[in-house]
Amino acid sequence: MAHPTIYDVAAAAGVATSTVSRAFSTPTRVSAHTRERVLAAAAELGYRPNPHARALFSGRHHTVAMVVSDITNPHYFELIRGAELRAKASEYTLVLVNAEESPRIEYDQIQRLVSSVDGFVLAASRLPDENLEQIASQRPVVLMNRELPGIPSVVLDHVQGCRQIVEHLVSLGHRHLVYLAGPRNSWMAATRWSALRTAAEGHGIRMERVGPFTPKVSQGGAAADGALTTNATAIVAHNDLLAIGVVQRLAQRGVRVPEDVSVLGFDNIFASDLCTPSLTTLGGAHVEVGRAAVEILLDMATPNGKTRTPPRVLLPTELVLRGSTGAAPSA
Amino acid sequence: MAHPTIYDVAAAAGVATSTVSRAFSTPTRVSAHTRERVLAAAAELGYRPNPHARALFSGRHHTVAMVVSDITNPHYFELIRGAELRAKASEYTLVLVNAEESPRIEYDQIQRLVSSVDGFVLAASRLPDENLEQIASQRPVVLMNRELPGIPSVVLDHVQGCRQIVEHLVSLGHRHLVYLAGPRNSWMAATRWSALRTAAEGHGIRMERVGPFTPKVSQGGAAADGALTTNATAIVAHNDLLAIGVVQRLAQRGVRVPEDVSVLGFDNIFASDLCTPSLTTLGGAHVEVGRAAVEILLDMATPNGKTRTPPRVLLPTELVLRGSTGAAPSA
DNA sequence: TTGAAAGCGCTAACAC
DNA sequence: GTGTTAGCGCTTTCAA
């Protein structure tokens, strides 16, 4: 039989459809003997419950949607991997949406999915706060690497991390830093900038910002040139991709890294360890971010825990020291 | 209203539910005037058709599942991106499943999804042929980078590509090559080996195989050591990750690349351009593979085209020459 | 413990 | 062109 239903199973087992249903969803409320008969018949026919029929009634879909702002960025794959693992562990299905750095696409896709998923995990959402609040009022939402009061979030502790970055650079004698900013509507970009500036002020050193830049390797050229005009001795790029592009451009222009200028990135992507010089970068347990976000979402989707105040998980970062940072030039 | 239904819209617009349904699914079969009234009422209430109810009746879910054998491998990002783009363009939802290199997980997850998706695109499936045939008998299936008679597939032309690899190496004076094989149940590994061997025979040079290896950087050490025992002057690794690991291990052992030995990979992943030396590799339009596979799947899912003989798309590869290959040592 | 029956939201005959 | 109605496969009262 192509797609046997409970009717087929019921007929085969000589019971009512409701009994079949119970045998699957509330096995305790069926006598052991009947249950066995039903399960045997189901196995025989190759019956599998139709999740849509189930969802139609229950409103629960056993599905979560993950929206990433840019799937081209390898950084997100760690998040995706963590999310997928966690979802799978609870037999949830993970739907993947790439917003292609467009708030419009992001919003439209979310609306399209609102009635077919149990909730959303949003990675580095580019949506304005109001949109997020509106979506959160329709479905459970968990933010990754973004915060908004009232909505649960999982974030790497960038305040702490940026402090470490500045300390690292200060200890190497740098007194003038520049941050190559990420996209205008990126919460992370704003957070990093503010954390860096605060840390720099604490050390009484100069910190400026250039940008915004789309954080891709291809933008590294423009970013590097922008950075050079500041005469800063250390460049903190919005992420590793941009940093890699910056390093390439600097090489092209004959600027040595780290002898003439130090470069740092964020995310600790796979490639940052392979490029030359290898990249000093602020990493963290990205897989864990994905995992934790889905875990919170699943908690929210189950009846009990919904009332608690929205969790705000802060995961530790780690500064990975590599070849792209060194002592400030003595000039 | 939390989730208005066609009943609510029908009541608000003063029409029957079927009219509302038609206004959405077959707008031409409703008078312009009524349609407007319905759409206005729907917009007013914030109505959105419930895809599950729709799927329950029609059996079509507007969803495709993509299964990748290992999400950690950056190579798959490209496939995923292409698949996601194509699915989104047709307002299809993409479900992502990571098989974690386990045929068991792959099979179980597919079975779990059989009744909730319109079809599967399987990237480098590790399943035995029989399983694939069985799945294809339940739902449309398109293979990526794997072939099986009777099932549509999209594959990069590795026969052609491997020939180019061998020609490249022969022209550099290499007479003894070694292939570091991928996983035992990888169709791609078998294909590459067979194509490389054939090409090598055609040139009358020696080609051997070592392995299998799990194609990760971490396996490069063992793979490199295995390769060295053969005294081959050129190493063709199953993919770029393995090749990168091999290069690292060779450096550790004081073997120079490419002076003492040449190294090649497959996939042209992002990092292969950044490592030192940069990696000669067989690339191709991976995004296109993902896109084409989903496109075929969508075709299959629409009533008309189902009868045609299963398409077998062969996309061109390109050999990207970089720093890791050079003249054979004169010894 | 089990069965009969209503209904989740939507679509497609079939009437009018 | 539009309304009536019977399901799609499942869950869950309500009775027995």
Tab-separated table of N, CA, C and O in Angstrom, chain B residues 199-280:
chain	number	residue	atom	x	y	z
B	199	ALA	N	42.720	7.205	-16.680
B	199	ALA	CA	43.520	8.264	-17.295
B	199	ALA	C	45.004	7.944	-17.176
B	199	ALA	O	45.785	8.125	-18.126
B	200	ALA	N	45.405	7.450	-16.023
B	200	ALA	CA	46.817	7.126	-15.816
B	200	ALA	C	47.250	6.025	-16.774
B	200	ALA	O	48.324	6.100	-17.389
B	201	GLU	N	46.421	5.013	-16.904
B	201	GLU	CA	46.728	3.939	-17.855
B	201	GLU	C	46.910	4.482	-19.261
B	201	GLU	O	47.819	4.089	-19.985
B	202	GLY	N	46.009	5.387	-19.614
B	202	GLY	CA	46.093	5.984	-20.940
B	202	GLY	C	47.443	6.648	-21.204
B	202	GLY	O	47.902	6.718	-22.342
B	203	HIS	N	48.059	7.100	-20.118
B	203	HIS	CA	49.352	7.759	-20.278
B	203	HIS	C	50.503	6.824	-19.923
B	203	HIS	O	51.663	7.252	-19.875
B	204	GLY	N	50.165	5.622	-19.602
B	204	GLY	CA	51.185	4.648	-19.267
B	204	GLY	C	51.955	4.978	-18.003
B	204	GLY	O	53.145	4.683	-17.886
B	205	ILE	N	51.288	5.599	-17.049
B	205	ILE	CA	52.003	5.884	-15.795
B	205	ILE	C	51.358	5.110	-14.652
B	205	ILE	O	50.262	4.559	-14.785
B	206	ARG	N	52.049	5.100	-13.560
B	206	ARG	CA	51.631	4.288	-12.426
B	206	ARG	C	50.684	5.078	-11.515
B	206	ARG	O	50.938	6.242	-11.217
B	207	MET	N	49.617	4.407	-11.081
B	207	MET	CA	48.647	5.074	-10.192
B	207	MET	C	48.260	4.092	-9.121
B	207	MET	O	47.787	2.997	-9.423
B	208	GLU	N	48.431	4.444	-7.871
B	208	GLU	CA	47.942	3.535	-6.844
B	208	GLU	C	47.004	4.228	-5.871
B	208	GLU	O	46.804	5.439	-5.938
B	209	ARG	N	46.445	3.415	-5.015
B	209	ARG	CA	45.452	3.960	-4.098
B	209	ARG	C	45.807	3.600	-2.668
B	209	ARG	O	46.216	2.480	-2.383
B	210	VAL	N	45.596	4.540	-1.775
B	210	VAL	CA	45.773	4.295	-0.349
B	210	VAL	C	44.501	4.758	0.347
B	210	VAL	O	43.899	5.740	-0.056
B	211	GLY	N	44.128	4.075	1.358
B	211	GLY	CA	42.932	4.505	2.074
B	211	GLY	C	42.046	3.314	2.381
B	211	GLY	O	42.519	2.193	2.355
B	212	PRO	N	40.758	3.543	2.654
B	212	PRO	CA	40.046	4.820	2.652
B	212	PRO	C	40.338	5.707	3.863
B	212	PRO	O	40.765	5.217	4.896
B	213	PHE	N	40.060	6.983	3.679
B	213	PHE	CA	40.192	7.953	4.751
B	213	PHE	C	38.901	8.758	4.887
B	213	PHE	O	38.249	9.051	3.888
B	214	THR	N	38.573	9.107	6.109
B	214	THR	CA	37.510	10.082	6.304
B	214	THR	C	38.060	11.419	5.830
B	214	THR	O	39.129	11.832	6.275
B	215	PRO	N	37.392	12.059	4.908
B	215	PRO	CA	37.985	13.248	4.279
B	215	PRO	C	37.920	14.490	5.150
B	215	PRO	O	37.158	15.405	4.889
B	216	LYS	N	38.724	14.489	6.192
B	216	LYS	CA	38.807	15.664	7.065
B	216	LYS	C	40.267	16.044	7.228
B	216	LYS	O	41.157	15.213	7.054
B	217	VAL	N	40.482	17.285	7.617
B	217	VAL	CA	41.845	17.770	7.816
B	217	VAL	C	42.590	16.859	8.792
B	217	VAL	O	43.748	16.504	8.588
B	218	SER	N	41.854	16.454	9.821
B	218	SER	CA	42.495	15.671	10.872
B	218	SER	C	43.015	14.322	10.368
B	218	SER	O	43.893	13.725	10.976
B	219	GLN	N	42.468	13.850	9.271
B	219	GLN	CA	42.923	12.575	8.729
B	219	GLN	C	44.124	12.725	7.804
B	219	GLN	O	44.695	11.739	7.330
B	220	GLY	N	44.457	13.985	7.541
B	220	GLY	CA	45.534	14.247	6.588
B	220	GLY	C	46.870	13.672	7.021
B	220	GLY	O	47.682	13.255	6.195
B	221	GLY	N	47.072	13.609	8.324
B	221	GLY	CA	48.337	13.092	8.829
B	221	GLY	C	48.537	11.646	8.401
B	221	GLY	O	49.523	11.299	7.735
B	222	ALA	N	47.582	10.824	8.761
B	222	ALA	CA	47.662	9.415	8.399
B	222	ALA	C	47.735	9.260	6.886
B	222	ALA	O	48.504	8.448	6.358
B	223	ALA	N	46.935	10.060	6.191
B	223	ALA	CA	46.901	9.956	4.736
B	223	ALA	C	48.256	10.307	4.134
B	223	ALA	O	48.751	9.626	3.225
B	224	ALA	N	48.873	11.348	4.645
B	224	ALA	CA	50.169	11.770	4.120
B	224	ALA	C	51.206	10.681	4.345
B	224	ALA	O	51.992	10.331	3.448
B	225	ASP	N	51.194	10.121	5.544
B	225	ASP	CA	52.166	9.080	5.843
B	225	ASP	C	51.961	7.890	4.920
B	225	ASP	O	52.922	7.304	4.411
B	226	GLY	N	50.686	7.563	4.703
B	226	GLY	CA	50.393	6.470	3.776
B	226	GLY	C	50.922	6.772	2.383
B	226	GLY	O	51.497	5.910	1.713
B	227	ALA	N	50.718	8.011	1.962
B	227	ALA	CA	51.150	8.383	0.615
B	227	ALA	C	52.667	8.305	0.477
B	227	ALA	O	53.190	7.865	-0.552
B	228	LEU	N	53.364	8.706	1.523
B	228	LEU	CA	54.829	8.735	1.440
B	228	LEU	C	55.415	7.335	1.254
B	228	LEU	O	56.438	7.164	0.597
B	229	THR	N	54.746	6.355	1.835
B	229	THR	CA	55.271	4.992	1.706
B	229	THR	C	55.252	4.506	0.264
B	229	THR	O	55.938	3.554	-0.079
B	230	THR	N	54.455	5.144	-0.570
B	230	THR	CA	54.354	4.683	-1.964
B	230	THR	C	55.455	5.255	-2.850
B	230	THR	O	55.648	4.802	-3.967
B	231	ASN	N	56.119	6.299	-2.367
B	231	ASN	CA	57.124	6.986	-3.180
B	231	ASN	C	56.561	7.668	-4.420
B	231	ASN	O	57.305	8.021	-5.341
B	232	ALA	N	55.254	7.855	-4.451
B	232	ALA	CA	54.666	8.604	-5.561
B	232	ALA	C	55.153	10.046	-5.491
B	232	ALA	O	55.454	10.559	-4.412
B	233	THR	N	55.197	10.708	-6.653
B	233	THR	CA	55.652	12.100	-6.647
B	233	THR	C	54.484	13.077	-6.643
B	233	THR	O	54.680	14.275	-6.513
B	234	ALA	N	53.296	12.541	-6.794
B	234	ALA	CA	52.123	13.423	-6.731
B	234	ALA	C	50.998	12.727	-5.983
B	234	ALA	O	50.734	11.544	-6.194
B	235	ILE	N	50.369	13.489	-5.118
B	235	ILE	CA	49.309	12.958	-4.264
B	235	ILE	C	47.986	13.611	-4.647
B	235	ILE	O	47.854	14.833	-4.602
B	236	VAL	N	47.028	12.780	-5.041
B	236	VAL	CA	45.695	13.296	-5.327
B	236	VAL	C	44.804	12.917	-4.157
B	236	VAL	O	44.490	11.736	-3.971
B	237	ALA	N	44.401	13.899	-3.365
B	237	ALA	CA	43.600	13.615	-2.173
B	237	ALA	C	42.118	13.637	-2.524
B	237	ALA	O	41.711	14.341	-3.445
B	238	HIS	N	41.350	12.898	-1.766
B	238	HIS	CA	39.917	12.774	-2.084
B	238	HIS	C	39.191	14.111	-2.068
B	238	HIS	O	38.253	14.310	-2.823
B	239	ASN	N	39.599	14.994	-1.186
B	239	ASN	CA	39.031	16.337	-1.271
B	239	ASN	C	39.995	17.360	-0.672
B	239	ASN	O	41.071	17.008	-0.195
B	240	ASP	N	39.598	18.596	-0.706
B	240	ASP	CA	40.496	19.664	-0.272
B	240	ASP	C	40.819	19.579	1.210
B	240	ASP	O	41.934	19.895	1.641
B	241	LEU	N	39.828	19.172	2.000
B	241	LEU	CA	40.085	19.078	3.436
B	241	LEU	C	41.216	18.107	3.702
B	241	LEU	O	42.173	18.409	4.428
B	242	LEU	N	41.099	16.944	3.103
B	242	LEU	CA	42.143	15.941	3.277
B	242	LEU	C	43.468	16.467	2.733
B	242	LEU	O	44.523	16.305	3.361
B	243	ALA	N	43.414	17.121	1.582
B	243	ALA	CA	44.631	17.654	0.970
B	243	ALA	C	45.299	18.671	1.893
B	243	ALA	O	46.522	18.677	2.053
B	244	ILE	N	44.512	19.504	2.509
B	244	ILE	CA	45.071	20.498	3.428
B	244	ILE	C	45.762	19.801	4.597
B	244	ILE	O	46.870	20.162	5.002
B	245	GLY	N	45.117	18.783	5.115
B	245	GLY	CA	45.723	18.008	6.195
B	245	GLY	C	47.020	17.353	5.748
B	245	GLY	O	48.004	17.301	6.504
B	246	VAL	N	47.021	16.867	4.525
B	246	VAL	CA	48.216	16.222	3.981
B	246	VAL	C	49.362	17.231	3.892
B	246	VAL	O	50.490	16.961	4.312
B	247	VAL	N	49.052	18.394	3.352
B	247	VAL	CA	50.081	19.422	3.202
B	247	VAL	C	50.669	19.791	4.563
B	247	VAL	O	51.883	19.932	4.721
B	248	GLN	N	49.797	19.916	5.548
B	248	GLN	CA	50.278	20.259	6.889
B	248	GLN	C	51.233	19.193	7.420
B	248	GLN	O	52.292	19.492	7.963
B	249	ARG	N	50.836	17.953	7.234
B	249	ARG	CA	51.664	16.855	7.734
B	249	ARG	C	53.003	16.801	6.981
B	249	ARG	O	54.054	16.557	7.586
B	250	LEU	N	52.963	17.024	5.695
B	250	LEU	CA	54.197	16.991	4.905
B	250	LEU	C	55.145	18.074	5.396
B	250	LEU	O	56.357	17.851	5.536
B	251	ALA	N	54.598	19.253	5.659
B	251	ALA	CA	55.425	20.347	6.153
B	251	ALA	C	56.103	19.921	7.447
B	251	ALA	O	57.306	20.137	7.648
B	252	GLN	N	55.307	19.292	8.301
B	252	GLN	CA	55.819	18.811	9.577
B	252	GLN	C	56.988	17.846	9.394
B	252	GLN	O	57.941	17.845	10.156
B	253	ARG	N	56.870	17.017	8.369
B	253	ARG	CA	57.901	16.008	8.141
B	253	ARG	C	59.029	16.526	7.250
B	253	ARG	O	59.894	15.781	6.823
B	254	GLY	N	58.968	17.788	6.915
B	254	GLY	CA	60.050	18.377	6.128
B	254	GLY	C	59.997	18.033	4.647
B	254	GLY	O	60.978	18.208	3.931
B	255	VAL	N	58.854	17.564	4.205
B	255	VAL	CA	58.709	17.295	2.776
B	255	VAL	C	58.166	18.559	2.119
B	255	VAL	O	57.127	19.074	2.542
B	256	ARG	N	58.845	19.066	1.105
B	256	ARG	CA	58.423	20.318	0.500
B	256	ARG	C	57.368	20.099	-0.573
B	256	ARG	O	57.467	19.179	-1.388
B	257	VAL	N	56.353	20.967	-0.567
B	257	VAL	CA	55.312	20.950	-1.599
B	257	VAL	C	55.420	22.253	-2.369
B	257	VAL	O	55.401	23.331	-1.756
B	258	PRO	N	55.572	22.252	-3.676
B	258	PRO	CA	55.527	21.092	-4.565
B	258	PRO	C	56.904	20.560	-4.964
B	258	PRO	O	56.958	19.678	-5.807
B	259	GLU	N	57.979	21.051	-4.371
B	259	GLU	CA	59.298	20.640	-4.857
B	259	GLU	C	59.515	19.131	-4.748
B	259	GLU	O	59.981	18.490	-5.697
B	260	ASP	N	59.180	18.578	-3.570
B	260	ASP	CA	59.410	17.142	-3.384
B	260	ASP	C	58.212	16.316	-3.833
B	260	ASP	O	58.361	15.227	-4.372
B	261	VAL	N	57.048	16.864	-3.592
B	261	VAL	CA	55.834	16.134	-3.957
B	261	VAL	C	54.729	17.140	-4.247
B	261	VAL	O	54.647	18.189	-3.601
B	262	SER	N	53.922	16.828	-5.240
B	262	SER	CA	52.787	17.686	-5.566
B	262	SER	C	51.537	17.161	-4.875
B	262	SER	O	51.415	15.959	-4.632
B	263	VAL	N	50.622	18.065	-4.563
B	263	VAL	CA	49.375	17.670	-3.891
B	263	VAL	C	48.194	18.327	-4.587
B	263	VAL	O	48.236	19.516	-4.916
B	264	LEU	N	47.151	17.545	-4.805
B	264	LEU	CA	45.917	18.096	-5.383
B	264	LEU	C	44.729	17.705	-4.519
B	264	LEU	O	44.750	16.671	-3.850
B	265	GLY	N	43.696	18.515	-4.616
B	265	GLY	CA	42.454	18.195	-3.929
B	265	GLY	C	41.280	18.241	-4.889
B	265	GLY	O	41.451	18.417	-6.096
B	266	PHE	N	40.104	18.078	-4.332
B	266	PHE	CA	38.869	18.242	-5.095
B	266	PHE	C	37.957	19.199	-4.343
B	266	PHE	O	37.984	19.237	-3.105
B	267	ASP	N	37.169	19.928	-5.059
B	267	ASP	CA	36.063	20.774	-4.552
B	267	ASP	C	36.336	22.276	-4.634
B	267	ASP	O	35.401	23.060	-4.702
B	268	ASN	N	37.605	22.659	-4.619
B	268	ASN	CA	37.911	24.084	-4.632
B	268	ASN	C	37.170	24.842	-3.549
B	268	ASN	O	36.487	25.833	-3.817
B	269	ILE	N	37.297	24.366	-2.328
B	269	ILE	CA	36.645	25.082	-1.233
B	269	ILE	C	37.361	26.399	-0.986
B	269	ILE	O	38.513	26.593	-1.375
B	270	PHE	N	36.646	27.288	-0.355
B	270	PHE	CA	37.133	28.624	-0.033
B	270	PHE	C	38.568	28.616	0.503
B	270	PHE	O	39.441	29.354	0.023
B	271	ALA	N	38.806	27.757	1.464
B	271	ALA	CA	40.103	27.769	2.134
B	271	ALA	C	41.250	27.321	1.226
B	271	ALA	O	42.410	27.629	1.501
B	272	SER	N	40.948	26.607	0.148
B	272	SER	CA	42.036	26.038	-0.656
B	272	SER	C	42.841	27.125	-1.349
B	272	SER	O	43.967	26.903	-1.773
B	273	ASP	N	42.256	28.295	-1.424
B	273	ASP	CA	42.959	29.415	-2.042
B	273	ASP	C	43.814	30.168	-1.017
B	273	ASP	O	44.669	30.966	-1.363
B	274	LEU	N	43.567	29.899	0.248
B	274	LEU	CA	44.206	30.694	1.296
B	274	LEU	C	45.371	29.991	1.959
B	274	LEU	O	46.236	30.624	2.547
B	275	CYS	N	45.378	28.667	1.887
B	275	CYS	CA	46.425	27.943	2.598
B	275	CYS	C	47.756	28.098	1.869
B	275	CYS	O	47.815	28.611	0.752
B	276	THR	N	48.818	27.644	2.520
B	276	THR	CA	50.151	27.798	1.938
B	276	THR	C	50.823	26.446	1.815
B	276	THR	O	50.970	25.761	2.813
B	277	PRO	N	51.261	26.015	0.646
B	277	PRO	CA	50.972	26.679	-0.617
B	277	PRO	C	49.494	26.545	-0.957
B	277	PRO	O	48.854	25.638	-0.459
B	278	SER	N	49.003	27.436	-1.774
B	278	SER	CA	47.605	27.331	-2.186
B	278	SER	C	47.443	26.040	-2.977
B	278	SER	O	48.382	25.535	-3.566
B	279	LEU	N	46.211	25.548	-2.965
B	279	LEU	CA	45.982	24.177	-3.398
B	279	LEU	C	45.479	24.093	-4.841
B	279	LEU	O	44.501	24.733	-5.202
B	280	THR	N	46.171	23.299	-5.638
B	280	THR	CA	45.626	22.964	-6.948
B	280	THR	C	44.471	21.997	-6.724
B	280	THR	O	44.600	21.040	-5.954
